[in-house]
mmCIF file of C-alpha atoms and ligand atoms in Angstrom:
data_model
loop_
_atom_site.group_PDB
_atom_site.id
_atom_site.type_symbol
_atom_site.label_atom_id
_atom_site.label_comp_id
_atom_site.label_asym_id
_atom_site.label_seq_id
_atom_site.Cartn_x
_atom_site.Cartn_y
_atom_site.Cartn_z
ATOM 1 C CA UNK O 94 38.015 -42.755 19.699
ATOM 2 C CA UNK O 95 41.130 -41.099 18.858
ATOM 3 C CA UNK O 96 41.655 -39.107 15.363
ATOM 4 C CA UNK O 97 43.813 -35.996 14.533
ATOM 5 C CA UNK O 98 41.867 -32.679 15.140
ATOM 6 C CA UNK O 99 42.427 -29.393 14.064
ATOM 7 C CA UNK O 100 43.301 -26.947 17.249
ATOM 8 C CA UNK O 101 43.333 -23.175 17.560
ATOM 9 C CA UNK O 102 44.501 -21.611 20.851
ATOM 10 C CA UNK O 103 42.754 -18.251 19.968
ATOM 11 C CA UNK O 104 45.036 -16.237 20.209
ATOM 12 C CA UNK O 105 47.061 -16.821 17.154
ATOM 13 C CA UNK O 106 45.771 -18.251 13.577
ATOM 14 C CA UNK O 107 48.357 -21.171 14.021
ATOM 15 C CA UNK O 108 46.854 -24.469 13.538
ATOM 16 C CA UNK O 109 48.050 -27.617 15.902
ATOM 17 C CA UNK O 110 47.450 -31.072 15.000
ATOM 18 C CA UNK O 111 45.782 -32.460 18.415
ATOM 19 C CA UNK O 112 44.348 -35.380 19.485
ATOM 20 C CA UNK O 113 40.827 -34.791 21.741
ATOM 21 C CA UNK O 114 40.382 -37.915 24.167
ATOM 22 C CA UNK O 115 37.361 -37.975 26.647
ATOM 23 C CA UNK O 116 38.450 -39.213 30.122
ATOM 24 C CA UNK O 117 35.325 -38.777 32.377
ATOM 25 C CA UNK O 118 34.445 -35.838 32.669
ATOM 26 C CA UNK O 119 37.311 -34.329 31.368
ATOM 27 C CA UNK O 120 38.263 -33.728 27.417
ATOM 28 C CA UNK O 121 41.841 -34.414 27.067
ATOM 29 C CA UNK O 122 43.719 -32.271 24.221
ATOM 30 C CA UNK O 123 47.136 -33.391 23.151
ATOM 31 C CA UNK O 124 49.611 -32.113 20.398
ATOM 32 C CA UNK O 125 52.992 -32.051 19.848
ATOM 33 C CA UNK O 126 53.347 -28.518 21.718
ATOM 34 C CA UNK O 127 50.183 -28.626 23.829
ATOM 35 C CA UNK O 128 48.605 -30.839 26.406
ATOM 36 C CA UNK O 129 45.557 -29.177 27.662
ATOM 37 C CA UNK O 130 41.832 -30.911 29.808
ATOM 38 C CA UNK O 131 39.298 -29.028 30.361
ATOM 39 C CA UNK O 132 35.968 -30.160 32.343
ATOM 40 C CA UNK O 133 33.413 -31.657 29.426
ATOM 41 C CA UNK O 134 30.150 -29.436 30.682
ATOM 42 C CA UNK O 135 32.474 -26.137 29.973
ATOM 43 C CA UNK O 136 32.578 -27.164 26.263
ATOM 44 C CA UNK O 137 30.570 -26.061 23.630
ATOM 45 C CA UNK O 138 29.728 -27.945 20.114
ATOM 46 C CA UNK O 139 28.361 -25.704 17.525
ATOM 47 C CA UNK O 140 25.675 -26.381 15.532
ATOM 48 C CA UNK O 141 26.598 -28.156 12.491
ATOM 49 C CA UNK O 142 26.553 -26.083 9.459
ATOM 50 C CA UNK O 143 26.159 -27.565 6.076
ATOM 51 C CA UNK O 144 29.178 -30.323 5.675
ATOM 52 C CA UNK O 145 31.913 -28.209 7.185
ATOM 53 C CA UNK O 146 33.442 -29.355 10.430
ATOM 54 C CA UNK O 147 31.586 -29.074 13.494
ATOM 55 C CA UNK O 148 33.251 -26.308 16.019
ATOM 56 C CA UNK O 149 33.723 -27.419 19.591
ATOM 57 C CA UNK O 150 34.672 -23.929 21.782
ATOM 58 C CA UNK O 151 37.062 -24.752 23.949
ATOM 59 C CA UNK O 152 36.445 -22.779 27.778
ATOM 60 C CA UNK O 153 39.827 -21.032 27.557
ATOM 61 C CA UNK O 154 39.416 -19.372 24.153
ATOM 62 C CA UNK O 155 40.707 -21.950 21.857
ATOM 63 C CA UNK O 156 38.578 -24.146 19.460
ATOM 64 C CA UNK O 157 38.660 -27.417 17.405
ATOM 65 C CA UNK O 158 37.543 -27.863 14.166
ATOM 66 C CA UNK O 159 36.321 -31.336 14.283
ATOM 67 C CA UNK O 160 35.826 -33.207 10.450
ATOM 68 C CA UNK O 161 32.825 -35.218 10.440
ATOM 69 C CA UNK O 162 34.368 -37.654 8.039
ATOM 70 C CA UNK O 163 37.287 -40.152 8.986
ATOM 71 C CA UNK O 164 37.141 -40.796 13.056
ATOM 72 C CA UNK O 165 35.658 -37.115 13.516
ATOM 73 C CA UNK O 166 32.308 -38.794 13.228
ATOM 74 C CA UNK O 167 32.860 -41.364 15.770
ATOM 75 C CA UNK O 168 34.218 -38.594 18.408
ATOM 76 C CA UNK O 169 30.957 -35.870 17.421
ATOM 77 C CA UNK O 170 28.827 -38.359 18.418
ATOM 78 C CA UNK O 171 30.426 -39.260 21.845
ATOM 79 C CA UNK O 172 30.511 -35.419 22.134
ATOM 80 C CA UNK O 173 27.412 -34.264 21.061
ATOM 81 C CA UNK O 174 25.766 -37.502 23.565
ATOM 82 C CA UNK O 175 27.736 -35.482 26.222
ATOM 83 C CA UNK O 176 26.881 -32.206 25.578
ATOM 84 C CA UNK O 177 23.163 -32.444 24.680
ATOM 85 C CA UNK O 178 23.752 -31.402 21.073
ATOM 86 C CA UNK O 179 22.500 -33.800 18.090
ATOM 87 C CA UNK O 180 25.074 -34.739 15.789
ATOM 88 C CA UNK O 181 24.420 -34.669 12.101
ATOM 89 C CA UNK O 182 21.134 -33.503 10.228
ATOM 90 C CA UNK O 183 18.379 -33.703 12.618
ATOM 91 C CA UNK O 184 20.110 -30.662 14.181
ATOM 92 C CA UNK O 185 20.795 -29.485 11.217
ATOM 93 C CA UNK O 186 17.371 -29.466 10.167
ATOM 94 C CA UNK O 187 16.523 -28.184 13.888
ATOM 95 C CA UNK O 188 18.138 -25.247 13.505
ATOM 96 C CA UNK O 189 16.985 -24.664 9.992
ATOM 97 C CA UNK O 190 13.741 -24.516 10.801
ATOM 98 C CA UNK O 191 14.280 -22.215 13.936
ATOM 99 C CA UNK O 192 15.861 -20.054 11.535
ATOM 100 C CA UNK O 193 12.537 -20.041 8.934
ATOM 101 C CA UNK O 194 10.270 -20.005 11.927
ATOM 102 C CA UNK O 195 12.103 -16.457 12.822
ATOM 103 C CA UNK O 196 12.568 -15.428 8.773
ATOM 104 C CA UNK O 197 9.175 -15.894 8.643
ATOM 105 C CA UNK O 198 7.644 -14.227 11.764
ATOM 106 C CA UNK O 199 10.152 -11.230 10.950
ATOM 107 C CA UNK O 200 8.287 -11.461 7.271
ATOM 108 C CA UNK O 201 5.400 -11.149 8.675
ATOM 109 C CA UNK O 202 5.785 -8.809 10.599
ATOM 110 C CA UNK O 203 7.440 -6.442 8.248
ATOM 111 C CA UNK O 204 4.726 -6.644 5.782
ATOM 112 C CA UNK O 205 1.619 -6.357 8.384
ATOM 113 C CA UNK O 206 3.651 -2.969 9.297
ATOM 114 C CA UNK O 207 4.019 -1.683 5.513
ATOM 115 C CA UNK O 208 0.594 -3.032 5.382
ATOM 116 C CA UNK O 209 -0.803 -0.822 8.403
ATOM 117 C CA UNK O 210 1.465 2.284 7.501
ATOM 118 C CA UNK O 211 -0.145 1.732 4.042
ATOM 119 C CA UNK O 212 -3.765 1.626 5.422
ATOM 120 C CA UNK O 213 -3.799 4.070 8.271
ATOM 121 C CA UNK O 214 -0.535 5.568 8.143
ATOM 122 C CA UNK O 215 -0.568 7.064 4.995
ATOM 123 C CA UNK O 216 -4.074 8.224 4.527
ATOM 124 C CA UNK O 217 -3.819 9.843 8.180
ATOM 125 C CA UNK O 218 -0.958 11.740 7.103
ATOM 126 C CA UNK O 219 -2.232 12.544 3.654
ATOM 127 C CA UNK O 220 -5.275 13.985 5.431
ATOM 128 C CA UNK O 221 -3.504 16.257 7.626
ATOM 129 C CA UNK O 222 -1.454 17.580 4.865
ATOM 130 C CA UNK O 223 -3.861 17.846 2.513
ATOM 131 C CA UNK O 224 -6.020 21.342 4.302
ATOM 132 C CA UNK O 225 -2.485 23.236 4.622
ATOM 133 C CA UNK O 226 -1.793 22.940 0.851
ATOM 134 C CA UNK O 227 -1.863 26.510 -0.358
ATOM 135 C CA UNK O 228 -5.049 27.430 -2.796
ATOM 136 C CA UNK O 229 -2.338 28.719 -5.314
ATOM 137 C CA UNK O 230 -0.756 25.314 -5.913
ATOM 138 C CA UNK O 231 -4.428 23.238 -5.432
ATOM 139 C CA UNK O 232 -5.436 25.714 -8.272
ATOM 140 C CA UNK O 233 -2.342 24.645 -10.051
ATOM 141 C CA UNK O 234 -2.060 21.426 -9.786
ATOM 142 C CA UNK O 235 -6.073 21.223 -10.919
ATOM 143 C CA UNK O 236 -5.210 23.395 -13.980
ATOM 144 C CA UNK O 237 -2.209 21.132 -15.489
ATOM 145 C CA UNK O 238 -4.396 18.142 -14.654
ATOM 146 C CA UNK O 239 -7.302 18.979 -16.397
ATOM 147 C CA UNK O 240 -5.166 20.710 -19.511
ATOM 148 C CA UNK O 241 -3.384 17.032 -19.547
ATOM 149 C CA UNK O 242 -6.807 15.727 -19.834
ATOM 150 C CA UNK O 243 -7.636 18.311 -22.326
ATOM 151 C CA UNK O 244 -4.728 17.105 -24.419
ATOM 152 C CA UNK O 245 -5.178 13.430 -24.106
ATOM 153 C CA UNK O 246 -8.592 12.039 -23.247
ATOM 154 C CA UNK O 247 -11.422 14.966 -23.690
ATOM 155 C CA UNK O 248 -13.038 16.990 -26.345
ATOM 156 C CA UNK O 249 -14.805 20.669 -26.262
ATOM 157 C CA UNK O 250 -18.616 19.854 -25.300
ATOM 158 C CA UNK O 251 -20.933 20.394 -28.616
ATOM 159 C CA UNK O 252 -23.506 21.324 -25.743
ATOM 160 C CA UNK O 253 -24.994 24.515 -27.138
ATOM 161 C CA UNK O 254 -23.897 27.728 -24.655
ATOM 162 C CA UNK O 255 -27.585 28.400 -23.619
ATOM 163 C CA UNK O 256 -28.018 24.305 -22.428
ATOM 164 C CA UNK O 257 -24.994 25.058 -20.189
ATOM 165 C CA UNK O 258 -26.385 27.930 -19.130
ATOM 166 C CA UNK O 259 -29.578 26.786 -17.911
ATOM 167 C CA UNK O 260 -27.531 24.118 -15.823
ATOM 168 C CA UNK O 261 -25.450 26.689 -14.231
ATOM 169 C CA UNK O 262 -27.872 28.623 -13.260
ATOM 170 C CA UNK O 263 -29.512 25.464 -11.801
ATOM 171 C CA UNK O 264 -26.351 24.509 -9.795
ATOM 172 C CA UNK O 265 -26.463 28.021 -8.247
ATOM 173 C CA UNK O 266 -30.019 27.706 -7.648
ATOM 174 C CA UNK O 267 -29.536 24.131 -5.562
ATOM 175 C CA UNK O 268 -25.605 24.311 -4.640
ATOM 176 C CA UNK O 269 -25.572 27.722 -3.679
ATOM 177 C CA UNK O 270 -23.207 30.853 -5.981
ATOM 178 C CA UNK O 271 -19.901 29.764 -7.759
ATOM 179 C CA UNK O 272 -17.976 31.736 -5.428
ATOM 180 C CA UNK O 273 -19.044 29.328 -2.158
ATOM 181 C CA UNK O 274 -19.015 30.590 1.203
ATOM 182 C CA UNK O 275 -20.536 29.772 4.682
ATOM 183 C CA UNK O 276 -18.187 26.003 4.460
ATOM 184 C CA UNK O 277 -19.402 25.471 0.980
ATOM 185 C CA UNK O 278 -16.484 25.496 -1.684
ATOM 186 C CA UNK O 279 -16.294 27.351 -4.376
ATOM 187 C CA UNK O 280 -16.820 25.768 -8.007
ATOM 188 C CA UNK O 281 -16.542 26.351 -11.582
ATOM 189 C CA UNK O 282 -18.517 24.105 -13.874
ATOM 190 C CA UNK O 283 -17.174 23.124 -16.886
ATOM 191 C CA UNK O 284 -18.819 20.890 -20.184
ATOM 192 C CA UNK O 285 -16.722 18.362 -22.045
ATOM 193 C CA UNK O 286 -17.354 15.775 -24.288
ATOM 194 C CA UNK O 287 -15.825 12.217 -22.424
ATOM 195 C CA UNK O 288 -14.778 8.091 -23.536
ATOM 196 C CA UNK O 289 -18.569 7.818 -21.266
ATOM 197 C CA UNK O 290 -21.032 9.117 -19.163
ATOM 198 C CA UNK O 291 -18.744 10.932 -16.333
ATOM 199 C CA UNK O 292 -18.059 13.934 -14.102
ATOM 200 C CA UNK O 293 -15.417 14.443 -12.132
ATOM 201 C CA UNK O 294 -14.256 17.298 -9.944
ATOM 202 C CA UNK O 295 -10.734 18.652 -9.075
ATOM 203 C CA UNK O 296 -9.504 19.582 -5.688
ATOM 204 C CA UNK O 297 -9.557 23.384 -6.592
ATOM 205 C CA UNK O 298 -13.610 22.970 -6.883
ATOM 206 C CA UNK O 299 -13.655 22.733 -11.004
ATOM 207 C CA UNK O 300 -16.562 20.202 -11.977
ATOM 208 C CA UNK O 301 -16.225 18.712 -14.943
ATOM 209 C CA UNK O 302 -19.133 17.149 -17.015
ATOM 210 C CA UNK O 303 -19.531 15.167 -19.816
ATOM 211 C CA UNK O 304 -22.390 15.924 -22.054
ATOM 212 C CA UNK O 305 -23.420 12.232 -22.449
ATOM 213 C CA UNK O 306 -23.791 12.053 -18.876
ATOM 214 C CA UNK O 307 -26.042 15.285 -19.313
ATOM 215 C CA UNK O 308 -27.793 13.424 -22.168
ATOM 216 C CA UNK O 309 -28.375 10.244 -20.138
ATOM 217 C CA UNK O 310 -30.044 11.882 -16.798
ATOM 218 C CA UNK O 311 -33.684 12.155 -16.564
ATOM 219 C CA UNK O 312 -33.766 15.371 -15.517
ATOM 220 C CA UNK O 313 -31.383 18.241 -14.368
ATOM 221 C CA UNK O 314 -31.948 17.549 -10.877
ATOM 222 C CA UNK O 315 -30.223 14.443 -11.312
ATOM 223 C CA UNK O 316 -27.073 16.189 -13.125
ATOM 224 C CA UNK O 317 -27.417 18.827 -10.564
ATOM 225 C CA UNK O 318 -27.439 15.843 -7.692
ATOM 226 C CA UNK O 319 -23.891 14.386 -9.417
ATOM 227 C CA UNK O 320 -22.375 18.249 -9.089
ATOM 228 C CA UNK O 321 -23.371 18.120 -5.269
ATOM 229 C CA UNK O 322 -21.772 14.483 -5.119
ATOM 230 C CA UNK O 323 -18.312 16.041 -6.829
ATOM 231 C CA UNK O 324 -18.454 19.357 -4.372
ATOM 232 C CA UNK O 325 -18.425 16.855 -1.480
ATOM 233 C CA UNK O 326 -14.815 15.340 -3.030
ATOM 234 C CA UNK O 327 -13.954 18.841 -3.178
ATOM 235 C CA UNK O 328 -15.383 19.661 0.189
ATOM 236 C CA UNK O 329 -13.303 16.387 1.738
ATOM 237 C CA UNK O 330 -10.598 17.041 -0.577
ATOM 238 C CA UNK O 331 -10.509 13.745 -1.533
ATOM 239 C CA UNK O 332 -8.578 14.437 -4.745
ATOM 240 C CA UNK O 333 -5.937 16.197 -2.634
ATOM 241 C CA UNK O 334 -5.588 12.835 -0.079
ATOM 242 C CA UNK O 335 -6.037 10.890 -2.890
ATOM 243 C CA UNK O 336 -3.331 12.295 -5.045
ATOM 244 C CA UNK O 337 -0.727 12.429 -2.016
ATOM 245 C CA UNK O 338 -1.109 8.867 -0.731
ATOM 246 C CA UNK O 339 -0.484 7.688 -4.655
ATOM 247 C CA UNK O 340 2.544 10.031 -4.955
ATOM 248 C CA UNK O 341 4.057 8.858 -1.799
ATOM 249 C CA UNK O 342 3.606 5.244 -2.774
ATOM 250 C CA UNK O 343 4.669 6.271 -6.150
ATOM 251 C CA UNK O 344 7.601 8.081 -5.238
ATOM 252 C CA UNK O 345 8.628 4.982 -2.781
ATOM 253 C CA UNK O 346 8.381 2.493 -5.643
ATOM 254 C CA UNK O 347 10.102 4.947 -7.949
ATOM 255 C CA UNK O 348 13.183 5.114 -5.403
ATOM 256 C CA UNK O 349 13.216 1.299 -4.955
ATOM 257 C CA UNK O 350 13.867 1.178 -8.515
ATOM 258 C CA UNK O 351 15.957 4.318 -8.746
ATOM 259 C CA UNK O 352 13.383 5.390 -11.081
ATOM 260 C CA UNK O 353 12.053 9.128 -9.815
ATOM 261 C CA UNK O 354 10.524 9.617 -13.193
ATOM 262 C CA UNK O 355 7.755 6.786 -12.325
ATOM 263 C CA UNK O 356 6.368 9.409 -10.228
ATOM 264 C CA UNK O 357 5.044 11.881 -12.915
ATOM 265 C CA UNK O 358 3.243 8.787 -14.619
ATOM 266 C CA UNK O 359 2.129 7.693 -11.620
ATOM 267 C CA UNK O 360 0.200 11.244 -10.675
ATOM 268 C CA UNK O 361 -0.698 11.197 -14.723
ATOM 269 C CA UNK O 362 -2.795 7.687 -14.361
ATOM 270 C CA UNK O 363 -4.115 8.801 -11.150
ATOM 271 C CA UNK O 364 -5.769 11.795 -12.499
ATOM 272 C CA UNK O 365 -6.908 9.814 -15.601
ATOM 273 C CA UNK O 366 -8.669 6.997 -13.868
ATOM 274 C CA UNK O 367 -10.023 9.545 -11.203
ATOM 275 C CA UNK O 368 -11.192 6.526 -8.534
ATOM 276 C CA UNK O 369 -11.353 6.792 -4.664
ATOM 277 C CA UNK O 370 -12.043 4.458 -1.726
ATOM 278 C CA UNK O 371 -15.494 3.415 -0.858
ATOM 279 C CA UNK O 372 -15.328 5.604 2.444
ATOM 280 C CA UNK O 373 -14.654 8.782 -0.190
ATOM 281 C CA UNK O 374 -17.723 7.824 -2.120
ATOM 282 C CA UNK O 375 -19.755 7.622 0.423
ATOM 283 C CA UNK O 376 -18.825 10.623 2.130
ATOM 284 C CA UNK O 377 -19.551 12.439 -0.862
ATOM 285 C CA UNK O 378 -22.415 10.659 -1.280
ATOM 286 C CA UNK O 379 -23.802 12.212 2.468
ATOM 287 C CA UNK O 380 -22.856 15.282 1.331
ATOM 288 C CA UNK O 381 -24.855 15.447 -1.477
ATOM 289 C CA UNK O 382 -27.393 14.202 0.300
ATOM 290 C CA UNK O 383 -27.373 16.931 2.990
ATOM 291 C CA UNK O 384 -26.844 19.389 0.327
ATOM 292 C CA UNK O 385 -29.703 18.344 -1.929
ATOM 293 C CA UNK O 386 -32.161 17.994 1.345
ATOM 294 C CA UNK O 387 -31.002 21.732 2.211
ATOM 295 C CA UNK O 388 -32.462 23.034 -1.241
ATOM 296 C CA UNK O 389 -35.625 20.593 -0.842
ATOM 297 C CA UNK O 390 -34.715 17.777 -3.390
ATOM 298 C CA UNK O 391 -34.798 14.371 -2.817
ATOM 299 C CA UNK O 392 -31.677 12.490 -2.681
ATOM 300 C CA UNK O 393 -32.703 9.761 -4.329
ATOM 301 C CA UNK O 394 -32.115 11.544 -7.284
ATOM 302 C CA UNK O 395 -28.411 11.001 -6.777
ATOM 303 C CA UNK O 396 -29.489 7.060 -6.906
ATOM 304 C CA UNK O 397 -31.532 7.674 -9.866
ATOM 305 C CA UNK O 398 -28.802 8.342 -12.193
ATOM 306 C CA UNK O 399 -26.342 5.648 -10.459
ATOM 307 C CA UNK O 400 -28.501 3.044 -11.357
ATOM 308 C CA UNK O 401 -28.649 4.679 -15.126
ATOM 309 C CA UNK O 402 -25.253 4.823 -15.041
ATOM 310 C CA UNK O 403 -24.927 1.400 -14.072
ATOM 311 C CA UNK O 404 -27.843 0.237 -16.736
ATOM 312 C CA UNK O 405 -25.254 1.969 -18.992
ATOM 313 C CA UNK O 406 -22.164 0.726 -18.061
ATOM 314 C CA UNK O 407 -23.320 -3.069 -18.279
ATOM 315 C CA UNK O 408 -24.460 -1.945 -22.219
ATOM 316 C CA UNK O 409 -20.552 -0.056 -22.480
ATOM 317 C CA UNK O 410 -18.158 -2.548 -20.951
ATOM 318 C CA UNK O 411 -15.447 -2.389 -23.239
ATOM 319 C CA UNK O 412 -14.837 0.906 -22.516
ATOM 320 C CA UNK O 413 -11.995 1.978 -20.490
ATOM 321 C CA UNK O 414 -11.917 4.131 -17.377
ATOM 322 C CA UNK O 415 -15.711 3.246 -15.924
ATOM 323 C CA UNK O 416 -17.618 5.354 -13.761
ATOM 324 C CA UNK O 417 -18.358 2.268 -12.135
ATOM 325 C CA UNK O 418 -14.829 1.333 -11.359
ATOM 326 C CA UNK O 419 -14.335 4.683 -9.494
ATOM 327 C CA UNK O 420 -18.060 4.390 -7.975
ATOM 328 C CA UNK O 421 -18.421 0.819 -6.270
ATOM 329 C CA UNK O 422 -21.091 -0.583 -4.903
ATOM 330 C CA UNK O 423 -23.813 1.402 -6.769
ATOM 331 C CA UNK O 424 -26.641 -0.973 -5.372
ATOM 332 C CA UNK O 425 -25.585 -0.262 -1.753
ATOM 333 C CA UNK O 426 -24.881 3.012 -2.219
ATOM 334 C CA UNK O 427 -28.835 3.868 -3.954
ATOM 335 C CA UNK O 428 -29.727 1.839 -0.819
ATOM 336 C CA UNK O 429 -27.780 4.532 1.291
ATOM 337 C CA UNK O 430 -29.321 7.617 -0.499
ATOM 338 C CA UNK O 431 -32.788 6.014 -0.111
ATOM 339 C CA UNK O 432 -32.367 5.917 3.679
ATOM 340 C CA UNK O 433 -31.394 9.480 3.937
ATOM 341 C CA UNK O 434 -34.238 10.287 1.712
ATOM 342 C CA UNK O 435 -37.674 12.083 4.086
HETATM 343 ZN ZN1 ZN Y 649 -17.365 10.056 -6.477
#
């Protein structure tokens, strides 16, 4: 049980050729230079790591670096009987999967907090920012959106002037004047021709409608009922939360990749696919519903032309950017407006 070790005194990088002996309870160290025991129990036998020699820490600094090849083998496992350590690759194995058990708890962990931050975090903090946002840059930030859509995706409405007119003056008559008041926000309602039957509204109270979606309601009322719907995302500022929770995320991922510019694309889709959580769409869904009640219309007319949106959308659905996609959950949310119906 003898074999040449390699010895290190600790305290200089000189290596000693040694010879470790165990005598009792004792581990004897001898070398040309050096003739050392220690008591066994104060010694210490690293875990093995991968095929390089196993470390045994000697109590007065110094350490051996054991092979465990060539009579090493024989001595690690009189050792490691000892000193309550496995030899060889069930400790290896041990420790490995300590190591993944902790890798992947820490994982975990991590990700459940992004996760949470993600959830909570972020739309908490998007929602307390999003009141103290000065009207001057809502307005702006509304204006280059809908000029980017103007560009890109819509077309001047071929509804003639006195058509828009009579819904205007129908939206003041149900909604209350353009210029709000009393915790009502004020709106300006503008006509476009869409890719589908749509409206949308931007945070600085500018409702856009598409004059299929005019075309496809049975009556005003239920045009006027989608206007109420869009004043509550204005009301909520749900475009403002909306659009800061995807530029934070966006700007995150943009820094991860060193890419800043991802952000501007990022705010560019957003606007384009206009969609919000199903707790946004049915707050503005109440809304409405409060709103419409308050002039003495039924809310169900907001259902009324989901469903025909929906009967529409299931005829349509190749086309992109669906009014379903950003509405879910039409059938529970007609159920919803029914309820709140007298
Ligand atoms: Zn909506």
């Amino acid at each position: 049980m003898t074999a040449s070790i390699d010895f290190y005194d600790g305290r200089s990088a000189r290596r000693q050729g040694v010879v470790l002996r165990l005598d009792g309870d004792r581990l004897c160290l001898d070398g040309e230079a050096v003739s050392r025991s220690y008591p066994i129990d104060a010694c210490r036998l690293d875990e093995p790591l991968g095929g390089a020699p196993r470390v045994l820490t000697l109590p007065d600094g110094g350490h051996c670096e054991i092979p465990r090849t060539s009579g090493g083998a024989d001595l690690l496992a009189q050792l490691g009987a000892r000193l309550g350590t496995r030899d060889g690759a069930s400790g290896a194995v041990a420790r490995l999967q300590r190591r993944w058990t902790v890798a992947l708890a820490s994982l975990v962990v991590t990700v459940a907090a992004l996760a949470a931050a993600y959830q909570w975090g972020l739309p908490w903090a998007a929602g307390i920012v999003a009141p103290r946002i000065p009207a001057a840059l809502t307005q702006h930030i509304s204006d280059a959106a809908l000029s980017t859509l103007d560009r890109t995706l819509l077309k001047p409405s071929a509804l003639p002037e006195e058509r828009q007119q009579a819904l205007r003056s129908r939206m003041a008559a149900v909604l209350g004047p353009p210029q709000g008041g009393a915790g009502r926000p004020a709106y300006a309602l503008h006509f476009r021709q869409g890719p589908m039957p749509n409206a949308f509204a931007l945070p600085s109270g500018d409702v856009v409608v598409f004059d299929s979606l005019v075309k496809l309601a049975g009556s005003d009322d239920e045009v006027v009922a989608v206007m109420a719907h869009e004043l509550g995302h204005v009301a909520y500022r749900h475009g403002l939360r909306q659009l800061l929770q995807s530029s934070v995320v966006a700007y995150a991922v943009g820094l991860y990749l060193g890419d800043v510019s991802s952000l501007a694309s990022g705010m560019a889709a957003l606007v384009l696919e206009f969609r919000y959580s199903r707790d946004f769409e049915s707050e503005a869904d109440r809304y409405a519903a409060d709103r419409l009640r308050q002039a003495g219309l039924s809310p169900e007319l907001l259902g009324q032309i989901l469903l025909r949106l929906e009967q529409n959308q299931s005829t349509h659905s190749d086309e992109r950017g669906t009014l379903l996609a950003s509405h879910p959950d039409i059938q529970a949310r007609v159920a919803a407006l029914q309820a709140l119906s007298p």
